[in-house]
PDB file of C-alpha atoms in Angstrom:
ATOM      1  CA  MET A  94      -0.088   0.065   0.096  1.00 63.00           C
ATOM      2  CA  ARG A  95       1.269   3.483  -0.929  1.00 79.00           C
ATOM      3  CA  ASN A  96       1.076   6.365   1.569  1.00 86.00           C
ATOM      4  CA  TYR A  97       0.439   9.970   0.534  1.00 88.00           C
ATOM      5  CA  ARG A  98       0.229  13.166   2.272  1.00 89.00           C
ATOM      6  CA  LEU A  99      -2.596  15.612   1.484  1.00 91.00           C
ATOM      7  CA  TYR A 100      -1.961  19.341   1.536  1.00 91.00           C
ATOM      8  CA  CYS A 101      -4.567  22.030   1.230  1.00 94.00           C
ATOM      9  CA  TYR A 102      -4.790  25.741   0.797  1.00 94.00           C
ATOM     10  CA  GLN A 103      -8.042  27.746   1.229  1.00 94.00           C
ATOM     11  CA  SER A 104      -8.174  31.176  -0.253  1.00 89.00           C
ATOM     12  CA  THR A 105      -9.887  34.041   1.329  1.00 86.00           C
ATOM     13  CA  THR A 106     -12.710  33.535  -1.278  1.00 79.00           C
ATOM     14  CA  GLY A 107     -13.170  29.962   0.010  1.00 86.00           C
ATOM     15  CA  VAL A 108     -11.726  28.139  -3.051  1.00 88.00           C
ATOM     16  CA  LYS A 109      -9.626  25.245  -1.853  1.00 92.00           C
ATOM     17  CA  PHE A 110      -6.554  23.922  -3.730  1.00 93.00           C
ATOM     18  CA  VAL A 111      -5.386  20.437  -2.876  1.00 92.00           C
ATOM     19  CA  VAL A 112      -2.050  18.832  -3.597  1.00 89.00           C
ATOM     20  CA  VAL A 113      -1.443  15.100  -3.071  1.00 87.00           C
ATOM     21  CA  GLY A 114       2.235  14.109  -2.635  1.00 82.00           C
ATOM     22  CA  SER A 115       4.568  11.526  -1.219  1.00 78.00           C
ATOM     23  CA  LEU A 116       5.387  11.338   2.524  1.00 77.00           C
ATOM     24  CA  SER A 117       8.764  12.736   1.808  1.00 73.00           C
ATOM     25  CA  LEU A 118       7.362  15.830   0.154  1.00 72.00           C
ATOM     26  CA  SER A 119       7.351  18.660   2.682  1.00 69.00           C
ATOM     27  CA  SER A 120       9.611  21.548   1.549  1.00 72.00           C
ATOM     28  CA  GLY A 121       8.167  23.881  -0.998  1.00 80.00           C
ATOM     29  CA  VAL A 122       4.696  22.902  -0.691  1.00 86.00           C
ATOM     30  CA  ASP A 123       3.463  26.143   0.800  1.00 88.00           C
ATOM     31  CA  GLY A 124       5.236  27.978  -1.907  1.00 89.00           C
ATOM     32  CA  LEU A 125       3.630  25.647  -4.542  1.00 90.00           C
ATOM     33  CA  LEU A 126       0.203  26.202  -3.082  1.00 93.00           C
ATOM     34  CA  ARG A 127       0.567  29.979  -3.035  1.00 93.00           C
ATOM     35  CA  ARG A 128       1.923  29.936  -6.693  1.00 95.00           C
ATOM     36  CA  ILE A 129      -1.222  27.862  -7.766  1.00 95.00           C
ATOM     37  CA  TYR A 130      -3.505  30.583  -6.170  1.00 95.00           C
ATOM     38  CA  GLU A 131      -1.536  33.237  -8.077  1.00 95.00           C
ATOM     39  CA  LEU A 132      -2.097  31.468 -11.351  1.00 96.00           C
ATOM     40  CA  TYR A 133      -5.702  31.138 -10.323  1.00 94.00           C
ATOM     41  CA  ALA A 134      -6.022  34.753  -9.624  1.00 93.00           C
ATOM     42  CA  ASP A 135      -4.328  35.639 -12.949  1.00 94.00           C
ATOM     43  CA  PHE A 136      -6.351  33.409 -15.146  1.00 93.00           C
ATOM     44  CA  ALA A 137      -9.671  32.939 -13.333  1.00 92.00           C
ATOM     45  CA  LEU A 138     -10.362  35.845 -11.072  1.00 90.00           C
ATOM     46  CA  LYS A 139      -9.225  38.536 -13.436  1.00 91.00           C
ATOM     47  CA  ASN A 140     -11.292  37.010 -16.395  1.00 90.00           C
ATOM     48  CA  PRO A 141     -14.392  39.163 -16.409  1.00 90.00           C
ATOM     49  CA  PHE A 142     -16.499  36.175 -17.774  1.00 89.00           C
ATOM     50  CA  TYR A 143     -15.608  33.889 -14.783  1.00 89.00           C
ATOM     51  CA  SER A 144     -17.660  33.448 -11.677  1.00 88.00           C
ATOM     52  CA  ILE A 145     -16.581  31.583  -8.557  1.00 82.00           C
ATOM     53  CA  ASP A 146     -18.928  28.621  -9.040  1.00 83.00           C
ATOM     54  CA  MET A 147     -17.696  27.933 -12.681  1.00 88.00           C
ATOM     55  CA  PRO A 148     -15.125  25.306 -13.571  1.00 90.00           C
ATOM     56  CA  ILE A 149     -12.001  27.056 -14.934  1.00 90.00           C
ATOM     57  CA  ARG A 150     -11.787  26.592 -18.699  1.00 89.00           C
ATOM     58  CA  CYS A 151      -8.645  28.224 -19.813  1.00 91.00           C
ATOM     59  CA  GLN A 152      -5.835  26.339 -21.664  1.00 94.00           C
ATOM     60  CA  ARG A 153      -3.289  28.765 -20.483  1.00 94.00           C
ATOM     61  CA  PHE A 154      -4.184  28.204 -16.933  1.00 95.00           C
ATOM     62  CA  ASP A 155      -3.945  24.415 -17.378  1.00 96.00           C
ATOM     63  CA  ASP A 156      -0.521  24.794 -19.172  1.00 97.00           C
ATOM     64  CA  ALA A 157       0.816  27.000 -16.368  1.00 97.00           C
ATOM     65  CA  ILE A 158      -0.353  24.537 -13.758  1.00 95.00           C
ATOM     66  CA  ARG A 159       1.199  21.661 -15.710  1.00 94.00           C
ATOM     67  CA  CYS A 160       4.522  23.316 -16.020  1.00 95.00           C
ATOM     68  CA  LEU A 161       4.483  24.424 -12.396  1.00 92.00           C
ATOM     69  CA  ILE A 162       3.798  20.754 -11.259  1.00 88.00           C
ATOM     70  CA  GLU A 163       6.520  19.411 -13.649  1.00 88.00           C
ATOM     71  CA  ARG A 164       9.183  21.768 -12.226  1.00 86.00           C
ATOM     72  CA  GLN A 165       8.078  20.847  -8.672  1.00 79.00           C
ATOM     73  CA  ASP A 166       8.161  17.213  -9.684  1.00 74.00           C
ATOM     74  CA  LYS A 167      11.763  17.462 -10.607  1.00 72.00           C
ATOM     75  CA  PHE A 168      12.764  18.134  -7.013  1.00 64.00           C
ATOM     76  CA  SER A 169      10.316  15.910  -5.201  1.00 59.00           C
ATOM     77  CA  MET A 170       7.666  13.193  -5.609  1.00 50.00           C
ATOM     78  CA  LEU A 171       4.408  14.886  -6.463  1.00 47.00           C
ATOM     79  CA  THR A 172       1.343  13.211  -7.691  1.00 48.00           C
ATOM     80  CA  VAL A 173      -1.168  15.177  -9.781  1.00 46.00           C
TER      81      VAL A 173
END
């Protein structure tokens, strides 16, 4: 059985961001979650057609998240 650790960040708007990683993942998770929130703010909250209850449908957001996770994954065991 594999063991994982769950990390969560809740924004002031109530949106939650969740990262699942290996037990050895500890350093950099806070920064990763803050960066995910920054990307969310840039690509979703600043979009005049987006409302909080809508799914985020933005290819640039998806690409930026994927790039961020791939960079993080080079330094630790992160599961997306």
